[in-house]
CSV table of C-alpha atoms in Angstrom, one decimal:
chain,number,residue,atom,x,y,z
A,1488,UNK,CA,312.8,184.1,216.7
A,1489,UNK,CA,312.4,180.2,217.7
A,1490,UNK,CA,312.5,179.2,221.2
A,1491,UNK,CA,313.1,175.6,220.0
A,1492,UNK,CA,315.4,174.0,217.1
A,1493,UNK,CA,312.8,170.9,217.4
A,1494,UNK,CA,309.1,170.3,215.4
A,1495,UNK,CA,306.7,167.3,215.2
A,1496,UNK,CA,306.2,167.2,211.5
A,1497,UNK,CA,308.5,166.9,208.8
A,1498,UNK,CA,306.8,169.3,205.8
A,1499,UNK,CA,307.8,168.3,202.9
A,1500,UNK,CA,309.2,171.9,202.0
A,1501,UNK,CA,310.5,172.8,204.9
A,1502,UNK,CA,314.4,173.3,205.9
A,1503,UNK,CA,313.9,171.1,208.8
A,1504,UNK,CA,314.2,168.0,206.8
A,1505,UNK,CA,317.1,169.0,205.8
A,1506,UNK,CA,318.7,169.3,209.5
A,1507,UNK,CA,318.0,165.6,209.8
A,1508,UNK,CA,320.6,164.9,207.8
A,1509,UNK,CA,323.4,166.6,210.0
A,1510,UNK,CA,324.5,163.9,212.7
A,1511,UNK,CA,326.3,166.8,214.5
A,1512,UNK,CA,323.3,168.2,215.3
A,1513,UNK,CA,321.9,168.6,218.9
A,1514,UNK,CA,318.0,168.8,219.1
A,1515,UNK,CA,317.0,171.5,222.4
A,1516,UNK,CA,315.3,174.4,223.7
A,1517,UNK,CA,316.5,178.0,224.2
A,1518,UNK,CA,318.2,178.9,227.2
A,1519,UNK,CA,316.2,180.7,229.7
A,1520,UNK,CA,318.9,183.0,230.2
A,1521,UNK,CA,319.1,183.9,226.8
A,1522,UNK,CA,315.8,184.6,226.1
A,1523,UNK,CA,315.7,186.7,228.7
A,1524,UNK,CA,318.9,188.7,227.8
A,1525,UNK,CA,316.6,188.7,223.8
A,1526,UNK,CA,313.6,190.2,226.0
A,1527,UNK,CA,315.9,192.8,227.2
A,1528,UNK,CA,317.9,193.9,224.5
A,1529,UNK,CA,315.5,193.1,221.9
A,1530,UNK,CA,311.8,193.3,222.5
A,1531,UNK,CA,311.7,196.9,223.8
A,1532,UNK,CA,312.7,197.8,220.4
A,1533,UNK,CA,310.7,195.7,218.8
A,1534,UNK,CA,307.0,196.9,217.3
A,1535,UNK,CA,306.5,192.8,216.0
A,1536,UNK,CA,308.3,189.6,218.1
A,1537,UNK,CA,307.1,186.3,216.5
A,1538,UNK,CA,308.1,183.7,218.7
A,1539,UNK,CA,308.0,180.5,216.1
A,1540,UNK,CA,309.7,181.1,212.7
A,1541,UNK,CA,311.3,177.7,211.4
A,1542,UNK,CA,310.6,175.5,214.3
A,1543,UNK,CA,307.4,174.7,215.9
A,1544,UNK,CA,306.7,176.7,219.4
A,1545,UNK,CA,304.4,174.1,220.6
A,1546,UNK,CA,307.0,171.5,221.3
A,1547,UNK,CA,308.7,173.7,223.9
A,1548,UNK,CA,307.5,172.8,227.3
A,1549,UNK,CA,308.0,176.5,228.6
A,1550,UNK,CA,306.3,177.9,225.6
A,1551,UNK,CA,303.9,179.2,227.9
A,1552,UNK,CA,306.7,181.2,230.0
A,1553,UNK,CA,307.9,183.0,226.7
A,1554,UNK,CA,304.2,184.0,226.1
A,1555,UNK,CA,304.1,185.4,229.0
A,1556,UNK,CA,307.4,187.2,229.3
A,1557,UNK,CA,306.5,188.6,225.5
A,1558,UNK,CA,302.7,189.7,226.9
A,1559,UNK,CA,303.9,191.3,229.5
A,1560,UNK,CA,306.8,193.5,227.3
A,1561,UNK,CA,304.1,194.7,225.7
A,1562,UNK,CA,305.1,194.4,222.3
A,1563,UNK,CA,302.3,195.8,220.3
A,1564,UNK,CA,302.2,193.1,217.6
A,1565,UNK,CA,303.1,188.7,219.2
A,1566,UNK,CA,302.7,186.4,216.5
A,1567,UNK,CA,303.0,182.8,217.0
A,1568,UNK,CA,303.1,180.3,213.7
A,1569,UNK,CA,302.4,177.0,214.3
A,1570,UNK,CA,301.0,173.5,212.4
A,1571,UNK,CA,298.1,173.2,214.4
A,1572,UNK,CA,298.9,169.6,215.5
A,1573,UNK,CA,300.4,170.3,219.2
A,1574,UNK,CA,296.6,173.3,219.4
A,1575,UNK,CA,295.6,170.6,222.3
A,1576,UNK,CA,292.7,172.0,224.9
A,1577,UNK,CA,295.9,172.3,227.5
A,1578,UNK,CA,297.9,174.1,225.2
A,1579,UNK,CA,295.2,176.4,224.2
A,1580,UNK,CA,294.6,176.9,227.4
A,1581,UNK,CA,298.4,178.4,227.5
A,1582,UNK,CA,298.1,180.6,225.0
A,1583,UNK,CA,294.3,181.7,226.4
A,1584,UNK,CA,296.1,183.4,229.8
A,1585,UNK,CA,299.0,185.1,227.6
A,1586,UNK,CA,298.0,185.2,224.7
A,1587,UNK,CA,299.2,186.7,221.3
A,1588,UNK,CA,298.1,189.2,219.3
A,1589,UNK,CA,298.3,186.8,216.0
A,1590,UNK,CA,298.5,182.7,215.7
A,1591,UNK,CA,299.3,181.6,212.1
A,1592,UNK,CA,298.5,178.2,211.3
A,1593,UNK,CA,299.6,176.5,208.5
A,1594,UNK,CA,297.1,175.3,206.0
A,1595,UNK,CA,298.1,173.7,203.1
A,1596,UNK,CA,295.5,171.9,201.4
A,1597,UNK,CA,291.4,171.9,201.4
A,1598,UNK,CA,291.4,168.4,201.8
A,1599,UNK,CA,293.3,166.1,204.2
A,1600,UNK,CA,295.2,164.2,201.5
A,1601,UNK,CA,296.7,167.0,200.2
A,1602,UNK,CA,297.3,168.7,203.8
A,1603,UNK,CA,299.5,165.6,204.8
A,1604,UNK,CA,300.9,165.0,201.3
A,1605,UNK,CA,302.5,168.6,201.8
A,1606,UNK,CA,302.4,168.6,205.6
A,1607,UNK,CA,304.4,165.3,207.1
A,1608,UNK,CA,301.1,163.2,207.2
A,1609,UNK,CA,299.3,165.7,209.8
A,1610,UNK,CA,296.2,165.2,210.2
A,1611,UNK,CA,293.7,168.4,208.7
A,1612,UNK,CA,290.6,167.0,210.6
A,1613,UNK,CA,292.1,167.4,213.9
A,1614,UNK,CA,293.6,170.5,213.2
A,1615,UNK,CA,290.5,172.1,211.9
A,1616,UNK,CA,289.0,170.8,214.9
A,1617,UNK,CA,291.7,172.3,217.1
A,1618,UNK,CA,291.3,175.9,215.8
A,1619,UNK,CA,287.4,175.4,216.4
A,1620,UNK,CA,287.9,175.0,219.7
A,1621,UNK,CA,290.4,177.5,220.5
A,1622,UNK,CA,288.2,180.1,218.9
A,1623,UNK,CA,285.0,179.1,220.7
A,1624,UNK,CA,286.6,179.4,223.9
A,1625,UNK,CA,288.5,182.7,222.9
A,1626,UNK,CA,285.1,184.0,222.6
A,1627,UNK,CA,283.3,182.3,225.1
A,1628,UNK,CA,285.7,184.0,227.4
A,1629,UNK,CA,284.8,187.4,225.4
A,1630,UNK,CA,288.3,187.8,224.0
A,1631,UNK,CA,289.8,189.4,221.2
A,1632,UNK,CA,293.0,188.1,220.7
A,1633,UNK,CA,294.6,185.9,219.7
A,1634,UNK,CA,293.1,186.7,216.0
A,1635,UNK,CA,293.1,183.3,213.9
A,1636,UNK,CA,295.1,183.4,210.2
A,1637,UNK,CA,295.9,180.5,207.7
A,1638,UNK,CA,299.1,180.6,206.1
A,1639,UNK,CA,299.2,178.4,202.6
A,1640,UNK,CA,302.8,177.5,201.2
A,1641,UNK,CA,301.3,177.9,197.4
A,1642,UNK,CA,302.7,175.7,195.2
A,1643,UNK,CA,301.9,173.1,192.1
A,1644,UNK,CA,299.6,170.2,194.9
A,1645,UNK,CA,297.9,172.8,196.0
A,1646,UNK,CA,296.9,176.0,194.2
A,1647,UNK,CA,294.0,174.8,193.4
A,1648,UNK,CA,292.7,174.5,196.3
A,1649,UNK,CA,293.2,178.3,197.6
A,1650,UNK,CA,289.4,178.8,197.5
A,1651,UNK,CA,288.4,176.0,199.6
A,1652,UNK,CA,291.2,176.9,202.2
A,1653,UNK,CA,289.9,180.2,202.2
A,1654,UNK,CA,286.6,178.6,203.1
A,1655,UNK,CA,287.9,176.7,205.8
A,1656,UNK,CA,289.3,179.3,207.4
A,1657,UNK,CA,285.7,181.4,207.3
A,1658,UNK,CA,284.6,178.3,208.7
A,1659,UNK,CA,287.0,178.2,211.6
A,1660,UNK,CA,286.7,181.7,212.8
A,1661,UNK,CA,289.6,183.1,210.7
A,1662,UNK,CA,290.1,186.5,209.9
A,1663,UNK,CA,292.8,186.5,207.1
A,1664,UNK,CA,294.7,183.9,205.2
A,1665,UNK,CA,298.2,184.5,203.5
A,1666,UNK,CA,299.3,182.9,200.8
A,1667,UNK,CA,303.0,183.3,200.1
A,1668,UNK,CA,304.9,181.1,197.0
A,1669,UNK,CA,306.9,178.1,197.5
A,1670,UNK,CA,310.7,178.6,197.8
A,1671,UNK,CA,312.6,175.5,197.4
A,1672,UNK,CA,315.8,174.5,199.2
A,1673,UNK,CA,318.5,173.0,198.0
A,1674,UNK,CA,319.0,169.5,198.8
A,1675,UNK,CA,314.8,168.8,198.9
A,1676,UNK,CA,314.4,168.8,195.3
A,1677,UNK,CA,311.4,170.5,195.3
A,1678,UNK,CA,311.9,172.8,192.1
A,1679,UNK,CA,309.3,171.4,190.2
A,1680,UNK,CA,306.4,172.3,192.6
A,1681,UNK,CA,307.6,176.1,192.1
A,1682,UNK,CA,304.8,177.7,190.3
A,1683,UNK,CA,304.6,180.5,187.9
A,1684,UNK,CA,302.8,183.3,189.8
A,1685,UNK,CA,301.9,185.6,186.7
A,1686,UNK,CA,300.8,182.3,184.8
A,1687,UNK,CA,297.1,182.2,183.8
A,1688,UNK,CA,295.8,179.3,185.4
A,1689,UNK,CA,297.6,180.5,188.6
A,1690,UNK,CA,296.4,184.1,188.3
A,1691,UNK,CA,293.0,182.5,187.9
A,1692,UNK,CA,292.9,180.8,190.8
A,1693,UNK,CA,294.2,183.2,193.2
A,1694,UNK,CA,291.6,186.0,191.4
A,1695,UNK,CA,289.2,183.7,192.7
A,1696,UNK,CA,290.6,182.8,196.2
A,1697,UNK,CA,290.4,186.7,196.3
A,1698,UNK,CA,286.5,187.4,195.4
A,1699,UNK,CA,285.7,184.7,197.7
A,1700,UNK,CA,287.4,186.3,200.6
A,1701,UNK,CA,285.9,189.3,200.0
A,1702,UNK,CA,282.1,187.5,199.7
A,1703,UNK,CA,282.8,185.9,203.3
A,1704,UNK,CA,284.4,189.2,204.6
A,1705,UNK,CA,288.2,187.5,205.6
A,1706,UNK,CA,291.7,189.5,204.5
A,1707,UNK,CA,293.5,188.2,201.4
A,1708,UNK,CA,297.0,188.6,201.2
A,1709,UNK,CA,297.9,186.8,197.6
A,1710,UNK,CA,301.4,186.3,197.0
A,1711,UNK,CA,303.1,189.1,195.2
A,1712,UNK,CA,302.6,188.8,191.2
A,1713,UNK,CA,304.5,191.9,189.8
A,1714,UNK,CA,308.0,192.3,189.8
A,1715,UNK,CA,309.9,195.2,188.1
A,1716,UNK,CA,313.0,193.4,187.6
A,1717,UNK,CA,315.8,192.9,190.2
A,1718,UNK,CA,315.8,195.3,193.2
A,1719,UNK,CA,318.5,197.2,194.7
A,1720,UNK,CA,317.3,197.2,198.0
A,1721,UNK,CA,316.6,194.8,201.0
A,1722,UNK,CA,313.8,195.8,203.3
A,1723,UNK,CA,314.9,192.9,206.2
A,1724,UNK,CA,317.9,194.9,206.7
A,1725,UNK,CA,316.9,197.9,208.2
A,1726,UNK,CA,314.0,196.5,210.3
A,1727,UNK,CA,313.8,192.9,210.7
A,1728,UNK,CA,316.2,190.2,212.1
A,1729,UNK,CA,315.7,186.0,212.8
A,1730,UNK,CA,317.3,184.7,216.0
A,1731,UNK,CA,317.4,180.8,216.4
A,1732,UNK,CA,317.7,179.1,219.7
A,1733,UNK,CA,321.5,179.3,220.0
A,1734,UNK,CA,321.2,183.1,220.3
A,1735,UNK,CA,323.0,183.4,216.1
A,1736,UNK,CA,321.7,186.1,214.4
A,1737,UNK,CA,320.2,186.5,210.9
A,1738,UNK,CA,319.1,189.1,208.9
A,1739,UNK,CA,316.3,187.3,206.7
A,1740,UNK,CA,314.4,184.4,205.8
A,1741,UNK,CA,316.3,183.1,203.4
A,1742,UNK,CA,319.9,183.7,204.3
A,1743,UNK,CA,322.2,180.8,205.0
A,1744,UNK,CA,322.3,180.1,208.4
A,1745,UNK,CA,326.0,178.7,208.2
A,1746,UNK,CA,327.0,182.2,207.9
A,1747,UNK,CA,325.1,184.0,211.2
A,1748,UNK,CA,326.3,187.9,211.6
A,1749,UNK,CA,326.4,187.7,215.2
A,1750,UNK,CA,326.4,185.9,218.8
A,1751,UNK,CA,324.1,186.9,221.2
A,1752,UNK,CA,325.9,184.9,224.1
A,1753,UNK,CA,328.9,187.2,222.9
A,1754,UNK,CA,328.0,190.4,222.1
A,1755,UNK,CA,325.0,192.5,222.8
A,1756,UNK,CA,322.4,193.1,220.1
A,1757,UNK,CA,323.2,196.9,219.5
A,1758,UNK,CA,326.8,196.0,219.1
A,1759,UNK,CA,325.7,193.5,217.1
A,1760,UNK,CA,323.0,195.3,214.6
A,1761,UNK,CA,325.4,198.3,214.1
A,1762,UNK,CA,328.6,196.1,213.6
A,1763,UNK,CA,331.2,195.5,210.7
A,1764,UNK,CA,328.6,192.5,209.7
A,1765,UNK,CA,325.5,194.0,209.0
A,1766,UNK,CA,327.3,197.4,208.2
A,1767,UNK,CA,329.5,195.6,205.5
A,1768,UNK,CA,326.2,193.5,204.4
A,1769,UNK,CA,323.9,196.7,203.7
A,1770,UNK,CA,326.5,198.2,201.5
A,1771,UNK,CA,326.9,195.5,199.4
A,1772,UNK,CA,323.3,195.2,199.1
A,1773,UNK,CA,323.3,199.1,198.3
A,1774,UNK,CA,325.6,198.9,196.3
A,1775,UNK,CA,324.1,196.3,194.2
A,1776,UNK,CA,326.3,193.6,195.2
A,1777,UNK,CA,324.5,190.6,195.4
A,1778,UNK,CA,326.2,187.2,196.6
A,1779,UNK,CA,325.3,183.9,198.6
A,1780,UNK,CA,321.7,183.4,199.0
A,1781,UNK,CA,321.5,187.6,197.8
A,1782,UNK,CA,322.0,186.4,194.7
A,1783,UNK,CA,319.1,183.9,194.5
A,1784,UNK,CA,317.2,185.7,197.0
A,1785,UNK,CA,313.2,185.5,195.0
A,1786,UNK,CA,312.0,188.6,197.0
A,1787,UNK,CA,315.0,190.3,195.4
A,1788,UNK,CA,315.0,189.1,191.8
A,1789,UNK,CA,311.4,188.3,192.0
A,1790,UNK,CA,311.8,184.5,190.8
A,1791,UNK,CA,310.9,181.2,193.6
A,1792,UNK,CA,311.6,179.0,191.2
A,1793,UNK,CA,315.7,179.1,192.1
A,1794,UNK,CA,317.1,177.1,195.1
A,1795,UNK,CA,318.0,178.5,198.4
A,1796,UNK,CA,321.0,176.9,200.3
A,1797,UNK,CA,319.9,176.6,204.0
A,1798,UNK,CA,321.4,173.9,206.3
């Protein structure tokens, strides 16, 4: 879910830019009383509750009141994604009281120029330095969690630089990095930093990112690289769901968010989750109907080179 339809960068990938462009659009935070109504309804339920997905958490000024409302649910697995920028010492000491079990920060380049040629100019230094800190005083204060990964966008300005991420992230106290493909959105133009996953110079690189995880003793999760031709099923339907700050419902990544299959301020979640929507949606998909973004969808054909309409 996102608490917040706001972020401080502008990645030159992400959907976000594209939001810009819609002068209708009204930049805020969740309403307190709906998140609470998602912690009810929603997180007892849940076995995983990210609380960033497209936006970034840290611009929220009561990010530190969802933390805590999520802690103390007691949802075994809180993830929080974030760029790294906003990782201040008063922010980390927010997360430090409540924290998650997981923060994902997104790495995509070894070296700064190709961190802010991807990433809206942010700074790598500073982040770097940011995740330093927040790790030495996570274990200064003889903590476990939150547990550190880097999450790398992989596409044509920076695959080549997967090893040296995965040594920055030894170096920052990392335990995993994730490196998931490139999936361009209409409108961005982006189709020609799509890479061929099963390519040679591609596989070589992410062989190697691989060994050198294993030498420095992090988790490597390489994007996927075999693909058995189209599927005829959709694991997001039966056990995962996006909710953006206006309470709308999704039921994956990728799906246009134009066309939400519910209302949170209108109907409960159950009602929602076993309603005509969904119900109608999982048939099709079952049935090997495949429209809209289905029909593009890369984790269903198994091609990110095809672009994804998300407004």
């Amino acid at each position: 879910m996102d608490t917040t339809n706001r972020c401080n960068l502008r990645c030159s990938m992400c959907a976000m830019r594209l939001s810009d462009l819609d002068t209708q659009r009204e930049w805020h935070d969740i309403d307190p009383v709906l998140f609470d109504r998602i912690a009810d309804e929603v997180f007892p339920r849940a076995s995983v509750v990210g609380l960033s997905c497209g936006a970034e958490l840290l611009v929220n000024p009561d990010f530190g009141t969802y933390l805590k409302r999520l802690y103390s649910a007691d949802v075994p697995v809180r993830e929080v994604v974030t760029n790294g920028v906003l990782l201040s010492s008063e922010n980390i000491s927010i997360l430090l009281k409540t924290p998650p079990t997981s923060l994902f920060v997104s790495i995509d380049g070894a070296v700064p120029q190709t961190h802010a040629e991807i990433r809206g100019g942010a700074d790598l230094e500073k982040i770097t330095n940011n995740m330093k800190e927040l790790i030495s005083r996570r274990d200064g204060m003889g903590m476990k969690y939150p547990m550190l990964s880097i999450s790398v966008t992989l596409q044509r300005k920076n695959f080549k630089e997967l090893t040296g991420i995965v040594r920055l992230a030894h170096d920052v106290g990392a335990v995993s990095v994730c490196a998931i493909p490139l999936v361009p959105y209409e409108g961005l133009d982006l189709t020609g930093e799509t890479i061929d996953l099963t390519s040679p110079e591609v596989s070589e690189q992410i062989r190697l990112a691989s060994n050198t995880a294993a030498e420095l003793g992090l988790i490597f999760n390489p994007p996927p690289t075999q693909f058995t031709g189209r599927q005829v099923s959709c694991h997001y339907l039966e056990n995962w769901v996006y909710i953006d700050p206006d309470g709308m419902i999704n039921p994956c990544p990728h799906w246009d968010t134009t066309e939400p299959l519910g209302n949170l301020n209108l109907m409960s979640f159950n009602d929602i989750w076993d309603g005509s929507k969904y119900q109608a949606l999982r048939k099709r998909i079952k049935d090997g109907v495949f429209t809209g973004n289905c029909a593009v969808c890369p984790e269903i054909s198994g091609e990110f080179g095809s672009e994804i309409y998300k407004f």
